[in-house]
Amino acid sequence: MKFGGTSMAGTERIRRVANIVRRQQAAGHQVAVVVSAMAGETDRLVNFCREAHALYDPAEYDVVVSSGEQVTSGLLALTLQGLGCKARSWLGWQMPMKTSDAHAKARIETVDAPAMVAAMEAGEIAVIPGFQGVTEDGRISTLGRGGSDTSAVAVAAAIDADRCDIYTDVDGVYTTDPRIVAKARKLKAVTYEEMLELASVGAKVLQTRSVGLAMKEGVRVQVLSSFIDDDATPADELPGTMIVSEEEMEQLLEDGEMERQHVTGIAHDKNEAKVILTRVPDKPGAVANIFEPLAAASINVDMIIQNVGRDKGETDVTFTVPQADLARAQALLEDKRDVIGFNRIITDSRIAKISVVGVGMKSHAGVASSMFRALSERGINIQAISTSEIKISVMIDEDETELAVRVLHTAYGLDAEG
Amino acid sequence: MKFGGTSMAGTERIRRVANIVRRQQAAGHQVAVVVSAMAGETDRLVNFCREAHALYDPAEYDVVVSSGEQVTSGLLALTLQGLGCKARSWLGWQMPMKTSDAHAKARIETVDAPAMVAAMEAGEIAVIPGFQGVTEDGRISTLGRGGSDTSAVAVAAAIDADRCDIYTDVDGVYTTDPRIVAKARKLKAVTYEEMLELASVGAKVLQTRSVGLAMKEGVRVQVLSSFIDDDATPADELPGTMIVSEEEMEQLLEDGEMERQHVTGIAHDKNEAKVILTRVPDKPGAVANIFEPLAAASINVDMIIQNVGRDKGETDVTFTVPQADLARAQALLEDKRDVIGFNRIITDSRIAKISVVGVGMKSHAGVASSMFRALSERGINIQAISTSEIKISVMIDEDETELAVRVLHTAYGLDAEG
């Protein structure tokens, strides 16, 4: 089980969490709980570090910011004890959760926790601070912001858990953003691949890295709300959204637990910006000259389109980068103007990316054409298209985001009834 | 060097501390720094624990409350790095500072820190969170409130430090409380024994346990202010009060660094309460019946006087206990009324203990009689007397505390000139 910062904000909320944990134990489960710091605490600690030294040493930064989860893990263990449960905290270095030495953005390497597993088998609840680990040379490391989801999946894999329940502010994964489409439906299950596409294009429920790890390790993840009315739900019911392998999804479909759909959900993302380089020489290597400097600066380029240029031997190249990296990307490209040989840079951050996602589209050819038809019927202009096996994305004017999401949600039959 | 919570309260103050530390390094010292949590932080964390579980598990309490010093140690290391120094934090479990497993009141057992010493020899400043250690089975322990002074002395002993500088809210040890006697003088040096007597009777500058450890390990401690005007004082001058062995003190006296005095200082303590048990049977074992239950309940009994009773075969027994333990002591004694066989319990918390302290009185018989004469000349009634080799204490009415301190300060020639 994993609880986020909102659930851990203060002793009253921690008592709620302890009750949810105790019910799972009472239902017969051996339980390990991964916790975040109290909401706002990590920001407070990060600010201290910035004030102390603008170019802070990430190893010392990790010493400071990891303390937030240390506090909540101790407090949850105490609260569980107060409810009559056996419980103890297992800090990153005690477990140990070994990570790379890339401080502040470490990767989990091994979780080998025989003492913790033995304690769990003896009926003790293990409480684990998320986000933190220990390096080979015995220093505290952290996994980067939002790393507690990844900690939870790593622990679940290490102890071969039946399930990894991630309690969040939302009660599951929806067919699309319920703030845009009132008829959005909560999904009973999605595959890892679908979740990765939905997460990376805006449905921010789980940290992307944690989903990737769950897929790799075959951990069954459930996303559910920490604000459910706990007493109204049987402890072994699954009230949230399960994130599962394609095989398990196939089984759920065969058993009639899920309805077959070509499209599982519609995601949108307003955080990209469009860049157009005009009159780039249409010759081998020209495109590489554009994207190599961006890749070297860790700027993620998403959609790429090469338009036919007005003059022979020249093309316009259009692509998207995260809005946050736009200024940096522009400066890098200006630097390379001579090498690339373009005429002008045109940028536009008032764009949106709309994606339809679903493993069902693998075996169904008509999904893309339905999308283009539905959008054109409402006069929405498609500026670019990109596709993967289970996703089709289009770039449109940002002002038309909500309209496009609603139109597609209806077009693919995702609207809830009534 | 050790800095308390007021000095660590916020990044601006930590920068001040870092500057003081850097100056000592620049003066040629290898430096280890022990830090407290930010002022108020430990209280905040202790309250969280109480809210989580009234009868909290001290092992989990230690996980929570030790985080305050973890944060400040990381922040000071970062701030020192920002000033161009090499620095790193060494947490209790990293050093390691091994303690007993008496969580929340652990005792330091060993500090064997070869890696830290090697780093210091290579020019790196070691920053150590005070108050925390690690038990034999690898769990975080804490030393009890105020334990950072003890951490500092333990580290100084382990690394064979020339000096252990403890920066506090006051700039040294005074002949008496300067709030009572304007002419109180700052002492250049006191012996461990004097400091123990002065600390235990109210001059709360250093945690008593840290002074005992310094005496045992022969660590030279300097008490000085963290608010001194740093740039005005040469880094190798000693602006505070040195706490030293009797041998070193003898040397200072011979060298003319210190003036010989019979009395070093006057302390007062208003936190004791008087208990009188009337008409206790005057027979063997009677007094043991009184004090054994108090000792078993860890109630510290200080002055004890047996008055001659009004009737033959009976005496009145008077003693003092800390005010905080008075109600508990009374209840315990009432429980044992039949065994002890007393008539009434009379209590009085409006008393004060005044002590004159000085190694010089060992070789000088007249100190006690001067004390009694000076007090009686001002009409101050002495209710009880107790003495040790280097201390004479009297119990008086609390209202006369300030008068008594002033009278004695003048009588022993301690007033500053001018």
PDB file of C-alpha atoms in Angstrom, chain B residues 57-302:
ATOM      1  CA  ASP B  57       7.251   3.399  21.209  1.00  0.00           C
ATOM      2  CA  PRO B  58      10.582   5.145  21.907  1.00  0.00           C
ATOM      3  CA  ALA B  59      12.241   3.405  18.932  1.00  0.00           C
ATOM      4  CA  GLU B  60       9.813   5.030  16.474  1.00  0.00           C
ATOM      5  CA  TYR B  61       9.903   8.290  18.450  1.00  0.00           C
ATOM      6  CA  ASP B  62      13.654   8.299  17.778  1.00  0.00           C
ATOM      7  CA  VAL B  63      13.067   7.835  14.032  1.00  0.00           C
ATOM      8  CA  VAL B  64      10.842  10.913  14.040  1.00  0.00           C
ATOM      9  CA  VAL B  65      12.676  13.311  16.364  1.00  0.00           C
ATOM     10  CA  SER B  66      16.192  12.561  15.061  1.00  0.00           C
ATOM     11  CA  SER B  67      15.162  14.053  11.704  1.00  0.00           C
ATOM     12  CA  GLY B  68      15.515  17.615  13.035  1.00  0.00           C
ATOM     13  CA  GLU B  69      19.279  17.315  13.418  1.00  0.00           C
ATOM     14  CA  GLN B  70      19.549  15.389  10.150  1.00  0.00           C
ATOM     15  CA  VAL B  71      18.096  18.428   8.355  1.00  0.00           C
ATOM     16  CA  THR B  72      20.416  20.988   9.984  1.00  0.00           C
ATOM     17  CA  SER B  73      23.512  18.840   9.452  1.00  0.00           C
ATOM     18  CA  GLY B  74      22.749  18.609   5.733  1.00  0.00           C
ATOM     19  CA  LEU B  75      22.015  22.333   5.540  1.00  0.00           C
ATOM     20  CA  LEU B  76      25.223  23.329   7.324  1.00  0.00           C
ATOM     21  CA  ALA B  77      27.262  21.066   5.028  1.00  0.00           C
ATOM     22  CA  LEU B  78      25.583  22.701   2.011  1.00  0.00           C
ATOM     23  CA  THR B  79      26.186  26.201   3.397  1.00  0.00           C
ATOM     24  CA  LEU B  80      29.859  25.455   4.062  1.00  0.00           C
ATOM     25  CA  GLN B  81      30.192  24.154   0.502  1.00  0.00           C
ATOM     26  CA  GLY B  82      28.613  27.400  -0.663  1.00  0.00           C
ATOM     27  CA  LEU B  83      31.451  29.256   1.113  1.00  0.00           C
ATOM     28  CA  GLY B  84      33.987  27.143  -0.755  1.00  0.00           C
ATOM     29  CA  CYS B  85      34.791  24.652   2.037  1.00  0.00           C
ATOM     30  CA  LYS B  86      34.814  20.904   1.636  1.00  0.00           C
ATOM     31  CA  ALA B  87      32.171  19.512   3.982  1.00  0.00           C
ATOM     32  CA  ARG B  88      29.873  16.550   4.473  1.00  0.00           C
ATOM     33  CA  SER B  89      27.341  15.330   7.014  1.00  0.00           C
ATOM     34  CA  TRP B  90      27.936  12.175   9.051  1.00  0.00           C
ATOM     35  CA  LEU B  91      24.687  10.836  10.470  1.00  0.00           C
ATOM     36  CA  GLY B  92      24.706   8.810  13.690  1.00  0.00           C
ATOM     37  CA  TRP B  93      24.486   5.513  11.791  1.00  0.00           C
ATOM     38  CA  GLN B  94      27.093   6.565   9.244  1.00  0.00           C
ATOM     39  CA  MET B  95      29.822   7.623  11.662  1.00  0.00           C
ATOM     40  CA  PRO B  96      28.788   5.374  13.547  1.00  0.00           C
ATOM     41  CA  MET B  97      28.012   6.731  17.018  1.00  0.00           C
ATOM     42  CA  LYS B  98      27.036   3.514  18.772  1.00  0.00           C
ATOM     43  CA  THR B  99      24.697   3.768  21.746  1.00  0.00           C
ATOM     44  CA  SER B 100      22.826   1.548  24.151  1.00  0.00           C
ATOM     45  CA  ASP B 101      19.369   0.436  22.991  1.00  0.00           C
ATOM     46  CA  ALA B 102      17.589   2.547  25.635  1.00  0.00           C
ATOM     47  CA  HIS B 103      15.691   4.494  22.979  1.00  0.00           C
ATOM     48  CA  ALA B 104      14.914   8.176  23.704  1.00  0.00           C
ATOM     49  CA  LYS B 105      17.529   8.182  26.492  1.00  0.00           C
ATOM     50  CA  ALA B 106      20.368   6.178  24.999  1.00  0.00           C
ATOM     51  CA  ARG B 107      23.928   6.346  26.292  1.00  0.00           C
ATOM     52  CA  ILE B 108      26.860   6.715  23.917  1.00  0.00           C
ATOM     53  CA  GLU B 109      29.006   3.566  23.938  1.00  0.00           C
ATOM     54  CA  THR B 110      31.627   3.988  21.233  1.00  0.00           C
ATOM     55  CA  VAL B 111      32.517   6.505  18.572  1.00  0.00           C
ATOM     56  CA  ASP B 112      34.911   4.823  16.181  1.00  0.00           C
ATOM     57  CA  ALA B 113      34.960   6.935  13.051  1.00  0.00           C
ATOM     58  CA  PRO B 114      38.048   6.183  10.939  1.00  0.00           C
ATOM     59  CA  ALA B 115      36.435   7.272   7.658  1.00  0.00           C
ATOM     60  CA  MET B 116      35.347  10.593   9.174  1.00  0.00           C
ATOM     61  CA  VAL B 117      38.806  11.213  10.649  1.00  0.00           C
ATOM     62  CA  ALA B 118      40.425  10.427   7.299  1.00  0.00           C
ATOM     63  CA  ALA B 119      38.076  12.881   5.581  1.00  0.00           C
ATOM     64  CA  MET B 120      38.938  15.548   8.168  1.00  0.00           C
ATOM     65  CA  GLU B 121      42.643  14.962   7.630  1.00  0.00           C
ATOM     66  CA  ALA B 122      42.012  15.504   3.922  1.00  0.00           C
ATOM     67  CA  GLY B 123      40.592  18.954   4.732  1.00  0.00           C
ATOM     68  CA  GLU B 124      36.885  18.146   4.819  1.00  0.00           C
ATOM     69  CA  ILE B 125      34.755  19.633   7.602  1.00  0.00           C
ATOM     70  CA  ALA B 126      32.694  16.937   9.328  1.00  0.00           C
ATOM     71  CA  VAL B 127      29.145  18.009  10.174  1.00  0.00           C
ATOM     72  CA  ILE B 128      27.459  15.767  12.728  1.00  0.00           C
ATOM     73  CA  PRO B 129      23.828  15.816  13.839  1.00  0.00           C
ATOM     74  CA  GLY B 130      23.792  15.942  17.621  1.00  0.00           C
ATOM     75  CA  PHE B 131      21.440  13.983  19.861  1.00  0.00           C
ATOM     76  CA  GLN B 132      21.384  10.875  17.656  1.00  0.00           C
ATOM     77  CA  GLY B 133      23.193   7.566  17.439  1.00  0.00           C
ATOM     78  CA  VAL B 134      22.591   4.019  16.302  1.00  0.00           C
ATOM     79  CA  THR B 135      21.949   0.895  18.368  1.00  0.00           C
ATOM     80  CA  GLU B 136      23.697  -2.449  18.046  1.00  0.00           C
ATOM     81  CA  ASP B 137      20.847  -3.763  15.872  1.00  0.00           C
ATOM     82  CA  GLY B 138      20.990  -0.804  13.510  1.00  0.00           C
ATOM     83  CA  ARG B 139      18.104   1.372  14.682  1.00  0.00           C
ATOM     84  CA  ILE B 140      18.232   5.126  15.242  1.00  0.00           C
ATOM     85  CA  SER B 141      18.564   6.146  18.898  1.00  0.00           C
ATOM     86  CA  THR B 142      18.484   9.534  20.600  1.00  0.00           C
ATOM     87  CA  LEU B 143      20.230  10.674  23.762  1.00  0.00           C
ATOM     88  CA  GLY B 144      17.410  12.553  25.470  1.00  0.00           C
ATOM     89  CA  ARG B 145      16.721  16.283  25.359  1.00  0.00           C
ATOM     90  CA  GLY B 146      19.841  18.441  25.374  1.00  0.00           C
ATOM     91  CA  GLY B 147      21.893  15.457  24.227  1.00  0.00           C
ATOM     92  CA  SER B 148      23.737  17.404  21.546  1.00  0.00           C
ATOM     93  CA  ASP B 149      26.222  18.771  24.114  1.00  0.00           C
ATOM     94  CA  THR B 150      27.018  15.185  25.033  1.00  0.00           C
ATOM     95  CA  SER B 151      27.365  14.235  21.358  1.00  0.00           C
ATOM     96  CA  ALA B 152      29.866  17.049  20.932  1.00  0.00           C
ATOM     97  CA  VAL B 153      31.993  15.986  23.890  1.00  0.00           C
ATOM     98  CA  ALA B 154      31.877  12.326  22.776  1.00  0.00           C
ATOM     99  CA  VAL B 155      33.039  13.256  19.287  1.00  0.00           C
ATOM    100  CA  ALA B 156      35.766  15.523  20.705  1.00  0.00           C
ATOM    101  CA  ALA B 157      37.009  12.626  22.838  1.00  0.00           C
ATOM    102  CA  ALA B 158      36.850  10.163  19.935  1.00  0.00           C
ATOM    103  CA  ILE B 159      38.880  12.344  17.584  1.00  0.00           C
ATOM    104  CA  ASP B 160      41.174  13.505  20.383  1.00  0.00           C
ATOM    105  CA  ALA B 161      40.267  17.144  19.810  1.00  0.00           C
ATOM    106  CA  ASP B 162      42.365  19.969  21.244  1.00  0.00           C
ATOM    107  CA  ARG B 163      39.173  21.634  22.367  1.00  0.00           C
ATOM    108  CA  CYS B 164      35.404  21.265  22.274  1.00  0.00           C
ATOM    109  CA  ASP B 165      33.850  24.713  21.703  1.00  0.00           C
ATOM    110  CA  ILE B 166      30.188  24.821  22.693  1.00  0.00           C
ATOM    111  CA  TYR B 167      28.408  27.851  21.264  1.00  0.00           C
ATOM    112  CA  THR B 168      25.376  28.864  23.324  1.00  0.00           C
ATOM    113  CA  ASP B 169      23.011  31.763  23.985  1.00  0.00           C
ATOM    114  CA  VAL B 170      25.357  33.029  26.739  1.00  0.00           C
ATOM    115  CA  ASP B 171      28.983  34.037  26.297  1.00  0.00           C
ATOM    116  CA  GLY B 172      30.412  31.952  29.129  1.00  0.00           C
ATOM    117  CA  VAL B 173      30.052  30.862  32.728  1.00  0.00           C
ATOM    118  CA  TYR B 174      29.547  33.708  35.214  1.00  0.00           C
ATOM    119  CA  THR B 175      30.279  34.024  38.915  1.00  0.00           C
ATOM    120  CA  THR B 176      26.499  34.119  39.302  1.00  0.00           C
ATOM    121  CA  ASP B 177      23.339  34.870  37.331  1.00  0.00           C
ATOM    122  CA  PRO B 178      23.955  38.305  35.709  1.00  0.00           C
ATOM    123  CA  ARG B 179      20.203  38.970  35.757  1.00  0.00           C
ATOM    124  CA  ILE B 180      20.422  39.051  39.566  1.00  0.00           C
ATOM    125  CA  VAL B 181      23.851  40.580  40.090  1.00  0.00           C
ATOM    126  CA  ALA B 182      24.819  43.248  37.585  1.00  0.00           C
ATOM    127  CA  LYS B 183      28.430  42.998  38.758  1.00  0.00           C
ATOM    128  CA  ALA B 184      28.680  39.256  37.977  1.00  0.00           C
ATOM    129  CA  ARG B 185      31.950  38.478  36.197  1.00  0.00           C
ATOM    130  CA  LYS B 186      32.552  36.050  33.363  1.00  0.00           C
ATOM    131  CA  LEU B 187      35.003  33.357  34.461  1.00  0.00           C
ATOM    132  CA  LYS B 188      38.000  32.603  32.290  1.00  0.00           C
ATOM    133  CA  ALA B 189      38.049  29.001  33.495  1.00  0.00           C
ATOM    134  CA  VAL B 190      36.287  26.632  35.880  1.00  0.00           C
ATOM    135  CA  THR B 191      37.029  23.016  36.736  1.00  0.00           C
ATOM    136  CA  TYR B 192      34.751  20.167  35.673  1.00  0.00           C
ATOM    137  CA  GLU B 193      33.738  19.640  39.302  1.00  0.00           C
ATOM    138  CA  GLU B 194      32.808  23.289  39.750  1.00  0.00           C
ATOM    139  CA  MET B 195      30.872  23.273  36.495  1.00  0.00           C
ATOM    140  CA  LEU B 196      28.946  20.178  37.598  1.00  0.00           C
ATOM    141  CA  GLU B 197      27.978  21.870  40.862  1.00  0.00           C
ATOM    142  CA  LEU B 198      27.116  25.137  39.137  1.00  0.00           C
ATOM    143  CA  ALA B 199      25.086  23.356  36.424  1.00  0.00           C
ATOM    144  CA  SER B 200      23.184  21.082  38.783  1.00  0.00           C
ATOM    145  CA  VAL B 201      22.179  24.007  40.955  1.00  0.00           C
ATOM    146  CA  GLY B 202      20.813  26.232  38.281  1.00  0.00           C
ATOM    147  CA  ALA B 203      23.492  27.723  36.031  1.00  0.00           C
ATOM    148  CA  LYS B 204      22.080  25.925  33.005  1.00  0.00           C
ATOM    149  CA  VAL B 205      24.726  26.490  30.403  1.00  0.00           C
ATOM    150  CA  LEU B 206      25.706  22.937  29.539  1.00  0.00           C
ATOM    151  CA  GLN B 207      23.913  19.646  29.891  1.00  0.00           C
ATOM    152  CA  THR B 208      25.214  18.052  33.122  1.00  0.00           C
ATOM    153  CA  ARG B 209      25.817  14.718  31.424  1.00  0.00           C
ATOM    154  CA  SER B 210      28.144  16.365  28.891  1.00  0.00           C
ATOM    155  CA  VAL B 211      30.273  17.880  31.674  1.00  0.00           C
ATOM    156  CA  GLY B 212      30.546  14.486  33.381  1.00  0.00           C
ATOM    157  CA  LEU B 213      31.661  12.925  30.108  1.00  0.00           C
ATOM    158  CA  ALA B 214      34.176  15.719  29.472  1.00  0.00           C
ATOM    159  CA  MET B 215      35.644  15.135  32.955  1.00  0.00           C
ATOM    160  CA  LYS B 216      35.856  11.379  32.408  1.00  0.00           C
ATOM    161  CA  GLU B 217      37.461  11.743  28.963  1.00  0.00           C
ATOM    162  CA  GLY B 218      39.571  14.811  29.798  1.00  0.00           C
ATOM    163  CA  VAL B 219      38.021  16.909  27.020  1.00  0.00           C
ATOM    164  CA  ARG B 220      38.773  20.633  27.322  1.00  0.00           C
ATOM    165  CA  VAL B 221      35.432  22.384  26.787  1.00  0.00           C
ATOM    166  CA  GLN B 222      34.962  26.041  25.978  1.00  0.00           C
ATOM    167  CA  VAL B 223      31.556  27.679  26.459  1.00  0.00           C
ATOM    168  CA  LEU B 224      31.127  30.741  24.291  1.00  0.00           C
ATOM    169  CA  SER B 225      28.464  32.785  22.552  1.00  0.00           C
ATOM    170  CA  SER B 226      27.323  32.104  19.009  1.00  0.00           C
ATOM    171  CA  PHE B 227      26.463  35.811  18.789  1.00  0.00           C
ATOM    172  CA  ILE B 228      29.968  37.180  19.300  1.00  0.00           C
ATOM    173  CA  ASP B 229      31.160  39.718  16.786  1.00  0.00           C
ATOM    174  CA  ASP B 230      33.142  37.188  14.896  1.00  0.00           C
ATOM    175  CA  ASP B 231      35.389  39.464  12.900  1.00  0.00           C
ATOM    176  CA  ALA B 232      36.501  41.417  15.982  1.00  0.00           C
ATOM    177  CA  THR B 233      38.035  38.389  17.689  1.00  0.00           C
ATOM    178  CA  PRO B 234      41.159  36.581  16.482  1.00  0.00           C
ATOM    179  CA  ALA B 235      40.221  32.989  15.681  1.00  0.00           C
ATOM    180  CA  ASP B 236      42.700  31.515  18.163  1.00  0.00           C
ATOM    181  CA  GLU B 237      41.720  33.698  21.113  1.00  0.00           C
ATOM    182  CA  LEU B 238      39.487  32.091  23.754  1.00  0.00           C
ATOM    183  CA  PRO B 239      36.612  34.512  24.313  1.00  0.00           C
ATOM    184  CA  GLY B 240      34.484  32.185  26.448  1.00  0.00           C
ATOM    185  CA  THR B 241      34.928  30.128  29.612  1.00  0.00           C
ATOM    186  CA  MET B 242      37.216  27.098  29.534  1.00  0.00           C
ATOM    187  CA  ILE B 243      36.127  24.042  31.522  1.00  0.00           C
ATOM    188  CA  VAL B 244      39.240  22.149  32.506  1.00  0.00           C
ATOM    189  CA  SER B 245      40.768  19.614  34.867  1.00  0.00           C
ATOM    190  CA  GLU B 246      42.046  20.642  38.322  1.00  0.00           C
ATOM    191  CA  GLU B 247      45.591  20.141  37.037  1.00  0.00           C
ATOM    192  CA  GLU B 248      45.116  22.555  34.172  1.00  0.00           C
ATOM    193  CA  MET B 249      43.414  25.005  36.530  1.00  0.00           C
ATOM    194  CA  GLU B 250      46.406  24.780  38.909  1.00  0.00           C
ATOM    195  CA  GLN B 251      48.672  25.594  35.974  1.00  0.00           C
ATOM    196  CA  LEU B 252      46.527  28.595  34.993  1.00  0.00           C
ATOM    197  CA  LEU B 253      46.719  29.863  38.588  1.00  0.00           C
ATOM    198  CA  GLU B 254      50.493  29.416  38.722  1.00  0.00           C
ATOM    199  CA  ASP B 255      50.885  31.183  35.387  1.00  0.00           C
ATOM    200  CA  GLY B 256      48.859  34.087  36.739  1.00  0.00           C
ATOM    201  CA  GLU B 257      46.191  33.543  34.082  1.00  0.00           C
ATOM    202  CA  MET B 258      43.595  33.206  36.844  1.00  0.00           C
ATOM    203  CA  GLU B 259      43.293  34.813  40.251  1.00  0.00           C
ATOM    204  CA  ARG B 260      43.100  32.477  43.256  1.00  0.00           C
ATOM    205  CA  GLN B 261      39.651  32.619  44.875  1.00  0.00           C
ATOM    206  CA  HIS B 262      38.127  30.515  47.630  1.00  0.00           C
ATOM    207  CA  VAL B 263      34.754  30.704  45.933  1.00  0.00           C
ATOM    208  CA  THR B 264      34.304  30.541  42.168  1.00  0.00           C
ATOM    209  CA  GLY B 265      30.594  31.198  41.898  1.00  0.00           C
ATOM    210  CA  ILE B 266      27.195  31.449  43.539  1.00  0.00           C
ATOM    211  CA  ALA B 267      24.298  29.395  42.195  1.00  0.00           C
ATOM    212  CA  HIS B 268      20.627  29.359  43.066  1.00  0.00           C
ATOM    213  CA  ASP B 269      17.842  26.888  42.389  1.00  0.00           C
ATOM    214  CA  LYS B 270      14.139  27.573  42.906  1.00  0.00           C
ATOM    215  CA  ASN B 271      12.971  24.250  41.509  1.00  0.00           C
ATOM    216  CA  GLU B 272      13.139  22.229  44.719  1.00  0.00           C
ATOM    217  CA  ALA B 273      10.362  21.669  47.239  1.00  0.00           C
ATOM    218  CA  LYS B 274      10.637  20.876  50.932  1.00  0.00           C
ATOM    219  CA  VAL B 275       8.923  17.880  52.504  1.00  0.00           C
ATOM    220  CA  ILE B 276       8.630  17.403  56.303  1.00  0.00           C
ATOM    221  CA  LEU B 277       7.455  14.115  57.776  1.00  0.00           C
ATOM    222  CA  THR B 278       6.551  14.667  61.451  1.00  0.00           C
ATOM    223  CA  ARG B 279       6.903  12.241  64.350  1.00  0.00           C
ATOM    224  CA  VAL B 280       8.774   9.482  62.502  1.00  0.00           C
ATOM    225  CA  PRO B 281       9.833   6.650  64.914  1.00  0.00           C
ATOM    226  CA  ASP B 282      13.480   7.224  65.864  1.00  0.00           C
ATOM    227  CA  LYS B 283      14.685   3.666  65.239  1.00  0.00           C
ATOM    228  CA  PRO B 284      17.002   1.827  62.800  1.00  0.00           C
ATOM    229  CA  GLY B 285      15.545   1.425  59.322  1.00  0.00           C
ATOM    230  CA  ALA B 286      13.001   4.244  59.671  1.00  0.00           C
ATOM    231  CA  VAL B 287      14.823   6.573  57.299  1.00  0.00           C
ATOM    232  CA  ALA B 288      15.412   3.800  54.775  1.00  0.00           C
ATOM    233  CA  ASN B 289      11.653   3.202  54.717  1.00  0.00           C
ATOM    234  CA  ILE B 290      11.212   6.815  53.597  1.00  0.00           C
ATOM    235  CA  PHE B 291      13.853   7.042  50.898  1.00  0.00           C
ATOM    236  CA  GLU B 292      13.749   3.587  49.328  1.00  0.00           C
ATOM    237  CA  PRO B 293      10.329   4.059  47.644  1.00  0.00           C
ATOM    238  CA  LEU B 294      11.403   7.507  46.382  1.00  0.00           C
ATOM    239  CA  ALA B 295      14.618   6.109  44.936  1.00  0.00           C
ATOM    240  CA  ALA B 296      12.706   3.266  43.297  1.00  0.00           C
ATOM    241  CA  ALA B 297      10.522   5.892  41.591  1.00  0.00           C
ATOM    242  CA  SER B 298      13.651   7.777  40.394  1.00  0.00           C
ATOM    243  CA  ILE B 299      12.825  10.800  42.533  1.00  0.00           C
ATOM    244  CA  ASN B 300      16.014  12.629  43.417  1.00  0.00           C
ATOM    245  CA  VAL B 301      16.224  13.524  47.105  1.00  0.00           C
ATOM    246  CA  ASP B 302      18.705  16.314  47.793  1.00  0.00           C
TER     247      ASP B 302
END
